[in-house]
Coordinates of C-alpha atoms in Angstrom, one line a residue:
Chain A
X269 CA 41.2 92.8 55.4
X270 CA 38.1 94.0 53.4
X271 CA 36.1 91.2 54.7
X272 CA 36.4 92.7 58.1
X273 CA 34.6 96.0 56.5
X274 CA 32.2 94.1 54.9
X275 CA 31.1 92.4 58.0
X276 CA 31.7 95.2 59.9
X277 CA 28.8 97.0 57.4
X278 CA 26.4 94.4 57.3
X279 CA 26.5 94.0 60.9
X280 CA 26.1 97.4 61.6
X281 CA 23.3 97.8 58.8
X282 CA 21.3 95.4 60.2
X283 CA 22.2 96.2 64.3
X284 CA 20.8 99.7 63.3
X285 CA 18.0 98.4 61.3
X286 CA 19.2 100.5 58.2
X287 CA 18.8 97.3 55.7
X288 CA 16.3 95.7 57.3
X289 CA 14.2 98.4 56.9
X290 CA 15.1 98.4 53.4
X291 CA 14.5 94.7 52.4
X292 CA 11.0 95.5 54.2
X293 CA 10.0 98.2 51.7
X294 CA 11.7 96.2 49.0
X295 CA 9.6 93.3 49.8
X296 CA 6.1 95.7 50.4
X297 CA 6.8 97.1 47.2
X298 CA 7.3 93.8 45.2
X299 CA 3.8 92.8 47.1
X300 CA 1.8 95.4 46.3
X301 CA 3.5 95.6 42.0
X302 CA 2.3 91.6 42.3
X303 CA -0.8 92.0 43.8
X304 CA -2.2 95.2 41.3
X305 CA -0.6 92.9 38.1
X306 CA -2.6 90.0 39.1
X307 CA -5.3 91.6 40.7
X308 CA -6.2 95.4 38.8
X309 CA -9.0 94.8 36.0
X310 CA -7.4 97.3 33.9
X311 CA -3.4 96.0 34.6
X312 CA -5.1 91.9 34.3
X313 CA -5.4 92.8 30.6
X314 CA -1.7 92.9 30.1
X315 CA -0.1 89.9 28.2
X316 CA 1.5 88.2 31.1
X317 CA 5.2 88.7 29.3
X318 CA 4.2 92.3 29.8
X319 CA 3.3 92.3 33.1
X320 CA 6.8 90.2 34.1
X321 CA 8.9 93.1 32.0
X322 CA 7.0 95.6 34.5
X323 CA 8.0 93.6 37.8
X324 CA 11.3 93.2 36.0
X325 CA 11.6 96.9 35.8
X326 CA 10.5 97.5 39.4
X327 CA 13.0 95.0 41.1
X328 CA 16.1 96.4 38.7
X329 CA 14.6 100.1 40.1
X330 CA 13.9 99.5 43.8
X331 CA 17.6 97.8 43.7
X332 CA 19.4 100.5 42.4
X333 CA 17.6 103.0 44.1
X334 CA 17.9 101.3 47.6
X335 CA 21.8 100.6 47.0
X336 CA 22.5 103.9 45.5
X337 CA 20.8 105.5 48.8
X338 CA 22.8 102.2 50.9
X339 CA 26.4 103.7 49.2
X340 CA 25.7 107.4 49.5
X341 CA 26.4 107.3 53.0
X342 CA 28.9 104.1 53.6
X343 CA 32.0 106.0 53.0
X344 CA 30.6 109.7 53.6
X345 CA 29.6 108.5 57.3
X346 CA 33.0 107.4 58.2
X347 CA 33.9 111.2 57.7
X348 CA 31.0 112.5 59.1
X349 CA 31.4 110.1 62.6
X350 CA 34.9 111.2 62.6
X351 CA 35.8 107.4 62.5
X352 CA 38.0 107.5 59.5
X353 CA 41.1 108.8 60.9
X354 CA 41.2 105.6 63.7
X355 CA 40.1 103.2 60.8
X356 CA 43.3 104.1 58.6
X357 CA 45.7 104.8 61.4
X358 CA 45.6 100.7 61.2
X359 CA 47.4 99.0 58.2
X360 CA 44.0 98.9 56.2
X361 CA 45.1 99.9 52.5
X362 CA 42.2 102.0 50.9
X363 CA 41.8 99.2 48.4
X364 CA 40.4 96.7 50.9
X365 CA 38.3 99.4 52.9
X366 CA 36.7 100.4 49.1
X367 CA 36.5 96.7 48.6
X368 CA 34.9 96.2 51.8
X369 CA 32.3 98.9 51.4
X370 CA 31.4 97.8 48.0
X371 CA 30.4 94.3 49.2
X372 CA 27.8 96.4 51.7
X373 CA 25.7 97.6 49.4
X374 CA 26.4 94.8 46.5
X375 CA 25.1 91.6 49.3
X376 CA 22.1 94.5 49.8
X377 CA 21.0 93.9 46.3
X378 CA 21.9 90.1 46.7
X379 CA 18.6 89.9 49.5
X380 CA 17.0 92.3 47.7
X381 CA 16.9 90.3 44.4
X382 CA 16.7 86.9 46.4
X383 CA 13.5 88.5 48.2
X384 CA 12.3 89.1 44.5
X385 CA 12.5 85.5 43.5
X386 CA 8.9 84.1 45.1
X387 CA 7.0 87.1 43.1
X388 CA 8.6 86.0 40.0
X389 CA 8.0 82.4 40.2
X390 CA 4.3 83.4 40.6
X391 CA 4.0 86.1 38.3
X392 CA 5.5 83.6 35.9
X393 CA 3.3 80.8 36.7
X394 CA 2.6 79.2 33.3
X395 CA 5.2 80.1 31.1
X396 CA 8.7 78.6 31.0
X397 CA 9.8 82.0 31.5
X398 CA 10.6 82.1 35.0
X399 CA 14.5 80.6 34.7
X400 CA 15.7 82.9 31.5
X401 CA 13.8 86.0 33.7
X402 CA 15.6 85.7 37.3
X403 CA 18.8 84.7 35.2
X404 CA 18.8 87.8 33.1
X405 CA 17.7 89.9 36.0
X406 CA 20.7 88.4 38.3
X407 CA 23.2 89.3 35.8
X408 CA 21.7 92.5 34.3
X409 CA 21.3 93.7 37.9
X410 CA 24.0 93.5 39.0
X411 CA 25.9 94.5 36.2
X412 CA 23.8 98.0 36.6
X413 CA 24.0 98.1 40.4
X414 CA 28.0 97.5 40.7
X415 CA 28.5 100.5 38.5
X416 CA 26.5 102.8 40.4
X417 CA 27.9 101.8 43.2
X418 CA 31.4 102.4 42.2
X419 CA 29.9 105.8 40.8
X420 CA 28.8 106.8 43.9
X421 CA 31.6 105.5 45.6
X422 CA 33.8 108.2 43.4
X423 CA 31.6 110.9 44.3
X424 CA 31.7 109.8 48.1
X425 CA 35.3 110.1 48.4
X426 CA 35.4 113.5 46.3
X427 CA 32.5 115.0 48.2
X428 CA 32.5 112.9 52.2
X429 CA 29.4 114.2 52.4
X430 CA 26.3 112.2 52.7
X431 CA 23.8 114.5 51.5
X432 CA 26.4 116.2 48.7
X433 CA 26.9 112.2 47.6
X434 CA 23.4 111.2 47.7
X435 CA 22.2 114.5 45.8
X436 CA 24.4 114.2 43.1
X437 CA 24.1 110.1 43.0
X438 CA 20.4 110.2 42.6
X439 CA 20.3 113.4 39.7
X440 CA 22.6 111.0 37.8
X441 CA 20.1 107.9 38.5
X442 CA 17.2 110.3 37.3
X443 CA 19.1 111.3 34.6
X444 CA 19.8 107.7 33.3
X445 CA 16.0 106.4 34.6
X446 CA 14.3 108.8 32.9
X447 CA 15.2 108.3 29.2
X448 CA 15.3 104.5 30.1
X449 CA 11.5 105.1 30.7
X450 CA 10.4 106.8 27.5
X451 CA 8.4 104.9 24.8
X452 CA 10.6 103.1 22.0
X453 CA 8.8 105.6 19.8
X454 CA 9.9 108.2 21.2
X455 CA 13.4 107.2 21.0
X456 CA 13.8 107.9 17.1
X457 CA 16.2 110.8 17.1
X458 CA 20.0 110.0 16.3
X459 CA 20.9 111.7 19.8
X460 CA 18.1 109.9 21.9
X461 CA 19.0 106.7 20.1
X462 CA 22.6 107.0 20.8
X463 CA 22.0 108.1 24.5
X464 CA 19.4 104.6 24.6
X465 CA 22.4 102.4 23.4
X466 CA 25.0 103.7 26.0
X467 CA 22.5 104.3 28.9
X468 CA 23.0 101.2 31.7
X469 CA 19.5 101.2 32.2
X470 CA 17.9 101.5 29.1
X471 CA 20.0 98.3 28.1
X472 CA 18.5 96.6 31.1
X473 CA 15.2 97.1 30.3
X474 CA 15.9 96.3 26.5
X475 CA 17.3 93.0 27.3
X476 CA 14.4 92.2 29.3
X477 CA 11.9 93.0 26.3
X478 CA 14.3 90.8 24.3
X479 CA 13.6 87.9 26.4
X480 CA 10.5 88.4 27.6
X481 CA 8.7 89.5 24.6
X482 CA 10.5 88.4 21.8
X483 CA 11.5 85.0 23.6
X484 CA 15.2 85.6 23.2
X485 CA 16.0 83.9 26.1
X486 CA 19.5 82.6 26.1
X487 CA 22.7 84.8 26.8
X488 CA 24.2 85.0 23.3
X489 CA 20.7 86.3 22.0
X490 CA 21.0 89.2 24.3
X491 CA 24.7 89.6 23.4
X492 CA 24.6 93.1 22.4
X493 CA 23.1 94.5 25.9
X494 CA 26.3 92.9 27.9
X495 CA 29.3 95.5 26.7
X496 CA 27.5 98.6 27.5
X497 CA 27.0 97.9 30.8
X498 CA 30.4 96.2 31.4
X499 CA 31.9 99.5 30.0
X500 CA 29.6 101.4 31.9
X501 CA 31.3 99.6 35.2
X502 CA 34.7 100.2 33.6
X503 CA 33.9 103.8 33.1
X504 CA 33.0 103.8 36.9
X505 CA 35.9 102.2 38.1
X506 CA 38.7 104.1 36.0
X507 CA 36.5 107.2 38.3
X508 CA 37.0 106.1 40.9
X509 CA 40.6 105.2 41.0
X510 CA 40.9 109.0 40.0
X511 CA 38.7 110.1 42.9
X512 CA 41.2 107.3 45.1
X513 CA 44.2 109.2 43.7
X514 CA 43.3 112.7 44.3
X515 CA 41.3 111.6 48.3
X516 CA 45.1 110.2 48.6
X517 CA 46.8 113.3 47.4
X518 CA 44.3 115.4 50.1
X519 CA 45.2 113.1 52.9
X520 CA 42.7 110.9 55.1
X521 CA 41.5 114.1 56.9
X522 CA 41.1 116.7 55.0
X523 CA 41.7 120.3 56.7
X524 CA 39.7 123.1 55.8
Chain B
X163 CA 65.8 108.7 67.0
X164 CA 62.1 107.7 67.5
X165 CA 61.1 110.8 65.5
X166 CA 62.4 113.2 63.3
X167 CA 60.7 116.1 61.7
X168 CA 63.4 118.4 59.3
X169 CA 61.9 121.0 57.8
X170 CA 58.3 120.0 57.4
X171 CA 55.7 122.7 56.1
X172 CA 51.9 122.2 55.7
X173 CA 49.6 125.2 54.1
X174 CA 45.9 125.0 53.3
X175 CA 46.1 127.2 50.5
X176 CA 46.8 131.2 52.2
X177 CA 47.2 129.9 55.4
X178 CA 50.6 128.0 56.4
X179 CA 49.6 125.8 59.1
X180 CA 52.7 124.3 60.1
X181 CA 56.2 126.3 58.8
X182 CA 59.9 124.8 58.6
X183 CA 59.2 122.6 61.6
X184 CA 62.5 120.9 62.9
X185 CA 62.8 118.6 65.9
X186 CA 63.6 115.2 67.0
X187 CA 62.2 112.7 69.6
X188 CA 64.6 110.2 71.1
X189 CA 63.2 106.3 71.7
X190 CA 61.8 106.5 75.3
X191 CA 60.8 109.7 75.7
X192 CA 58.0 111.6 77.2
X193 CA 57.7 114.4 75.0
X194 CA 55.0 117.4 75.3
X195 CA 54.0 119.4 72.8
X196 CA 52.5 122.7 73.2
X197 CA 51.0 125.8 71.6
X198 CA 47.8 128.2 71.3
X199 CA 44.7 126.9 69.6
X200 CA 45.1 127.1 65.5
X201 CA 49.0 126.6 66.1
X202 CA 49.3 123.7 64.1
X203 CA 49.8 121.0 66.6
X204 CA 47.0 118.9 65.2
X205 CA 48.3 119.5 61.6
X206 CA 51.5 118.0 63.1
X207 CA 50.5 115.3 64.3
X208 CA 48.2 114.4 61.6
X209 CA 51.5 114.8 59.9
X210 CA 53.2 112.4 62.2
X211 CA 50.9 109.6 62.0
X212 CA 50.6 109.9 57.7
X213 CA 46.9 111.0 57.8
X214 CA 47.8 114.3 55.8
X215 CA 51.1 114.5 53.6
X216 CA 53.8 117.6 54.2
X217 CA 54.1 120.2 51.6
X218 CA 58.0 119.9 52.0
X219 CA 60.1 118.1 54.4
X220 CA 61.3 115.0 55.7
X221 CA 59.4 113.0 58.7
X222 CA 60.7 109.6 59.6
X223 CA 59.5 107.1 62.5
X224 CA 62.0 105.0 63.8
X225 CA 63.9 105.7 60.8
X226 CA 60.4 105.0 58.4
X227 CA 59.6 107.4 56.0
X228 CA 55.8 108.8 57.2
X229 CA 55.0 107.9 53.2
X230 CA 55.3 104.3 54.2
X231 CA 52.0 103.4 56.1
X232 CA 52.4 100.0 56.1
X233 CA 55.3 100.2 58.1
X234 CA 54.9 103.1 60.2
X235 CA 50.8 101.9 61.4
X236 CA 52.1 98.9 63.3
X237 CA 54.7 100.9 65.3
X238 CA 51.9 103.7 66.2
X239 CA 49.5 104.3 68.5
X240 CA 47.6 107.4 68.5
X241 CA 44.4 109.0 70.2
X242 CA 43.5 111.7 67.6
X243 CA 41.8 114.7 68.4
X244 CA 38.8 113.3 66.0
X245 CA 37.4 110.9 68.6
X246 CA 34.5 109.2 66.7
X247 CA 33.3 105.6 67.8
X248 CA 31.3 103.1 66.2
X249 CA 28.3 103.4 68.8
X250 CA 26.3 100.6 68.0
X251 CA 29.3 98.1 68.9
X252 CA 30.5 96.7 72.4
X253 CA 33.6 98.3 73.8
X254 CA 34.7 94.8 73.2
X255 CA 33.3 94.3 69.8
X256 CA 35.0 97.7 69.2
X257 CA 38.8 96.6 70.3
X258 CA 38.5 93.2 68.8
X259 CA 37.3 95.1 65.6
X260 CA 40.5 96.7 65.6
X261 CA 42.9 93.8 67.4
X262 CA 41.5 91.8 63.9
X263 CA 42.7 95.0 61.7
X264 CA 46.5 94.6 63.0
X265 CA 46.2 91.4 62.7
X266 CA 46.6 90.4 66.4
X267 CA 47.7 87.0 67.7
X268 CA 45.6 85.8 70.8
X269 CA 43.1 89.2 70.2
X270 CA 40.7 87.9 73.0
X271 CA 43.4 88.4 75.8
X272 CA 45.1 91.3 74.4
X273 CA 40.9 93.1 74.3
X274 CA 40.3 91.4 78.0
X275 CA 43.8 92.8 78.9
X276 CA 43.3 96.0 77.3
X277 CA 39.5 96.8 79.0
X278 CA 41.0 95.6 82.5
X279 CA 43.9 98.3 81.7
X280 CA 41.8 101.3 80.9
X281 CA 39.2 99.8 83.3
X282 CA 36.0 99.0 81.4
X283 CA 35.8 95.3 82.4
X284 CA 32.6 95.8 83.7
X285 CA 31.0 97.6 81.2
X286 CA 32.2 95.9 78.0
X287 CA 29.2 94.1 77.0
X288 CA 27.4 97.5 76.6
X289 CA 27.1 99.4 73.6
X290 CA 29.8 102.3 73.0
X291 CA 26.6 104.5 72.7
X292 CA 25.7 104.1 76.4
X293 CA 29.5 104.8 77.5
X294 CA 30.1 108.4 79.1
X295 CA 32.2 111.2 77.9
X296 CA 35.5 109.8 80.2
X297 CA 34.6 106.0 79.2
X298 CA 34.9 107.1 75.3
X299 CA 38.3 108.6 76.4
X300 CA 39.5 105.2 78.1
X301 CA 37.9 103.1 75.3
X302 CA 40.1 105.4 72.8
X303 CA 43.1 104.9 74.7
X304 CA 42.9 100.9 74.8
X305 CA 42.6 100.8 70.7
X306 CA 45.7 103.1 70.6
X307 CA 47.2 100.5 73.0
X308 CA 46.2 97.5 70.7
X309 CA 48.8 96.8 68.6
X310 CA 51.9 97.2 71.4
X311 CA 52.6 100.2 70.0
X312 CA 56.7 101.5 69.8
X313 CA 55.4 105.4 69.8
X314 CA 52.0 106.7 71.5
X315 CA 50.4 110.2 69.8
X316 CA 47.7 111.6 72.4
X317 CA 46.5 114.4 71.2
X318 CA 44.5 115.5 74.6
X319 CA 44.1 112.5 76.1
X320 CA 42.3 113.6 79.3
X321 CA 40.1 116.1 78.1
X322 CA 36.6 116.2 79.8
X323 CA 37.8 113.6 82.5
X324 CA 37.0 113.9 86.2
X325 CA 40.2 114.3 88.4
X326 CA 40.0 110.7 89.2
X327 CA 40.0 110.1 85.6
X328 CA 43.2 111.9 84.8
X329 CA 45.2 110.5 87.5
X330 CA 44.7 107.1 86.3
X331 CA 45.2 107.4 82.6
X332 CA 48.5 109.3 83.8
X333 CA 49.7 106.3 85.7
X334 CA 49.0 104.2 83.1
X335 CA 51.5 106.5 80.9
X336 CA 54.0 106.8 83.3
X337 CA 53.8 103.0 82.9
X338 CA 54.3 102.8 79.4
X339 CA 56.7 105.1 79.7
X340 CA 58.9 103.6 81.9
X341 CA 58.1 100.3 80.0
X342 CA 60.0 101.7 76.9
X343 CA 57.0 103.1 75.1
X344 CA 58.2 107.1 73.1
X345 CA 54.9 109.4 74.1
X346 CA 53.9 112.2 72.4
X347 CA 51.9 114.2 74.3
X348 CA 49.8 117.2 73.5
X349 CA 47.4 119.1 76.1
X350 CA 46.3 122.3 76.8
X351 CA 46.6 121.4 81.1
X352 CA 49.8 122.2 81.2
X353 CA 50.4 121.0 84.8
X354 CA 49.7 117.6 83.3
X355 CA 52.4 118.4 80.7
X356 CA 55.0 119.8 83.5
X357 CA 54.4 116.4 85.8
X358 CA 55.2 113.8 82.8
X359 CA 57.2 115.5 80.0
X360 CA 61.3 114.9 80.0
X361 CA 61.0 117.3 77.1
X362 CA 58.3 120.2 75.6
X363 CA 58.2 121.8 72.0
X364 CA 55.9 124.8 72.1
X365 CA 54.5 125.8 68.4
X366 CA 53.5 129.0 67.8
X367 CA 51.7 130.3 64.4
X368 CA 53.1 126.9 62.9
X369 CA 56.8 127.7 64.0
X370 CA 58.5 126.2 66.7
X371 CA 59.5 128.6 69.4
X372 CA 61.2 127.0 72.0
X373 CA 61.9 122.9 73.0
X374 CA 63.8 121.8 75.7
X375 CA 63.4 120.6 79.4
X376 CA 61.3 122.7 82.0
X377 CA 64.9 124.3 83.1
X378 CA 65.9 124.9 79.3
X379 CA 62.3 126.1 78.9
X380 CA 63.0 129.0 81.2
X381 CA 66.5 130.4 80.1
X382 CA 65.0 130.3 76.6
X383 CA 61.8 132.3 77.7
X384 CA 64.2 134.5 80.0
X385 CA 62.1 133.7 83.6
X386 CA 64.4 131.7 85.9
X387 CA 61.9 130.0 88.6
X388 CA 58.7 130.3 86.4
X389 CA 56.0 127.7 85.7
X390 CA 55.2 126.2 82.4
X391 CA 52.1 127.9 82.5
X392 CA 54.4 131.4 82.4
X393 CA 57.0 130.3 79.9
X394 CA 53.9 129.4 77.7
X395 CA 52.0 132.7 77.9
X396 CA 55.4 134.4 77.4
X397 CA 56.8 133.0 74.3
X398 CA 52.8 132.5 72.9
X399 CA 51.6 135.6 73.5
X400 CA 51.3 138.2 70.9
X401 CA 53.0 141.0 72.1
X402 CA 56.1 138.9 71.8
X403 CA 55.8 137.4 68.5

């Protein structure tokens, strides 16, 4: 049954433009990051590694940051249409309409990344690079991506409110983005470097200097960047079975 | 019994919405149910159809415990009073949406069937968005009807329809009706209620205050000869609670 919500989202994404508009400015975005890297005097200078670890960056950001917007309002809207209460009067379990709404987003990051691919090829034009990067992006995406959308997911179903979801959602992003950001020097405090080894995204961004940089291209050479984020996922999930449990324990429509 | 309620309370923290409800609904009945705004008719039928869980109690449908969605969704139809649509689809996209949710065998008649029911033939290739106040009623109406269902909730099914509007979606229960189908009707037009109800429970500040036929209606209100619209005002008002 969740494959009817899934279909039911994308189709409705893209009837109402809501996706399309994002892969547009997804694919704008990548344009314009290509076209300064190749093109800047200033950016030209950059060892080309470098310059693929900053589009590398920019596709893991503009993915996360169009999903987590995608999710915020997947399950909040079918509170705020008043179109949950018909949905679960059918025999749809909330597994399969979770299930369903994850895909949404998740396929989202799918075109996204597959819209990335051309820009990498060509920003890696000369290096054997290209393979190990859009491998290591593919899985270190979506690794990142699934977890914040099962994050927002839990707040969505706690909150079933849009601009509560998306608010809180996106502080959290900051909150993990920002850090992720820093200099490596700047990292050298036991706090900072404990918060680098558990944050999702600063591990994405390592593992891409791994490969990139240091050449440490195959999977079991960027071993050590894999568990955070799966437990990061985990983490996510185990929240939002709990948030499941207690928007169970409320009821479907919740009376004020 | 179609439905049975036994002593089913619901509170949102201070406020009890619904208190030590008891009644039952025998299969095949066309059964009204009544009472002031903030009563706690949509709490109960929210109750009914498992979309919030009783504090205390027992509710069963056709003998299912209301805990048991599974079960209970494929014998239940229901209009709720939330009546939010997926605008962008077709009224037909919309019902085969749902025909594909419970699963339906031959889902292209049973939509085709359904729109020719409720009357939206014509208009089914347009978007839900473009439909008018009534239309949204109708469409509503033909997804409750989608899965056969053994037991209809309608929780004012013919609010903000034109005359012409009301008369047919009444015929079409009285079909139903007739056909076998238990109704569970809530509406504040009580001269709707009065022309298809066998039976009427009328809930009061969460409690029930009085169920029976029109005739019972009256001797438990006290006025012999009265309207429903009197027995209502009687036993609802106030001064008398």
């Amino acid at each position: 049954m969740y494959k009817l919500i899934w279909l039911k989202e994308l189709k409705g994404e893209l009837y109402t433009w809501k996706s399309t508009a994002w892969l547009l400015a997804a694919s704008l975005l990548f344009s314009f990051t290509s076209y300064l890297l190749l093109t800047n005097k200033e950016l030209t200078l950059l060892d080309q590694t470098e310059l693929l670890w900053l589009l590398g960056k920019v596709i893991v950001g503009v993915g996360l940051l169009v999903v987590t917007i995608d999710a915020s309002s997947i399950i909040s809207s079918e509170f705020e249409q008043e179109t949950a209460e018909s949905l679960f009067l059918t025999p749809l379990a909330l597994k399969d309409f979770l299930l369903g709404k994850l895909l949404a987003p998740l396929t989202l990051w799918i075109l996204i990344y597959l819209i990335s691919v051309p820009y990498i090829i060509v920003a890696s034009a000369g290096s054997r690079l290209a393979l190990p990067f859009m491998g290591h992006v593919f899985l270190l995406g979506t690794l990142c991506v699934l977890g914040f959308i099962l994050m927002t997911f839990a707040i969505a179903l706690l909150y079933r409110s849009s601009k509560n979801t998306l608010t809180t959602a996106f502080v959290i992003l900051l909150a993990a983005a920002v850090p992720a950001l820093f200099a490596a020097t700047l990292k050298s405090g036991s706090v900072l470097t404990t918060v680098s080894k558990i944050n999702p995204l600063d591990n994405v961004f390592s593992a891409l200097d791994n490969v990139l940089v240091d050449y440490q291209i195959s999977l079991g050479q960027n071993w050590q960047f894999y568990p955070p984020l799966i437990i990061f996922g985990l983490v996510m999930l185990g929240l939002l079975s709990a948030a499941a449990r207690r928007f169970r324990q409320q009821g479907i429509i919740r009376n004020e | 019994m179609m439905i049975s309620v036994k002593n089913v309370s619901k509170a949102y923290e201070a406020n009890v919405a619904v208190d030590c409800l008891n009644f039952e609904v025998p299969t095949g009945e066309f059964f009204g149910f009544l009472g002031p705004n903030g009563a706690g008719k949509t709490t109960t039928i929210r109750m009914l159809t498992g979309m919030i869980a009783p504090d205390s109690g027992e509710i069963a449908i056709d003998g299912w415990s209301h805990s048991d969605k599974s079960k209970i969704a494929r014998l239940l139809g229901v209009m709720p009073e939330s009546r939010g649509f997926y605008n962008w689809m077709t009224g037909e996209e919309y019902l085969s949406f749902f025909a594909k949710l419970y699963d339906i065998p031959e889902k292209y008649a049973k939509v085709s069937q359904l729109l020719s029911l409720v009357g939206l033939t014509e208009r089914k290739h347009n978007r839900v968005a473009t439909y008018s106040r009534g239309m949204k009623q109708r469409l509503g109406l033909a997804r409750a009807l989608i899965n056969d269902p053994q037991v209809l909730f309608l929780d004012e099914p013919t609010l903000g329809l034109d005359p012409q509007g009301q008369e047919d979606i009444q015929h079409l229960l009285k079909r139903l009706n007739a056909a076998g189908v238990t109704i569970f009707f809530s509406s504040h037009l009580l001269n709707e209620v009065a022309s298809l109800c066998t039976r009427i429970a009328i809930i009061n500040r969460g409690r029930l205050v009085a169920q029976g036929t029109i005739g019972e209606l009256q001797i438990q209100a006290k006025l012999p000869a009265s309207s429903l619209k009197d027995i209502f005002l009687a036993l609802t008002n106030p001064a008398n609670v």
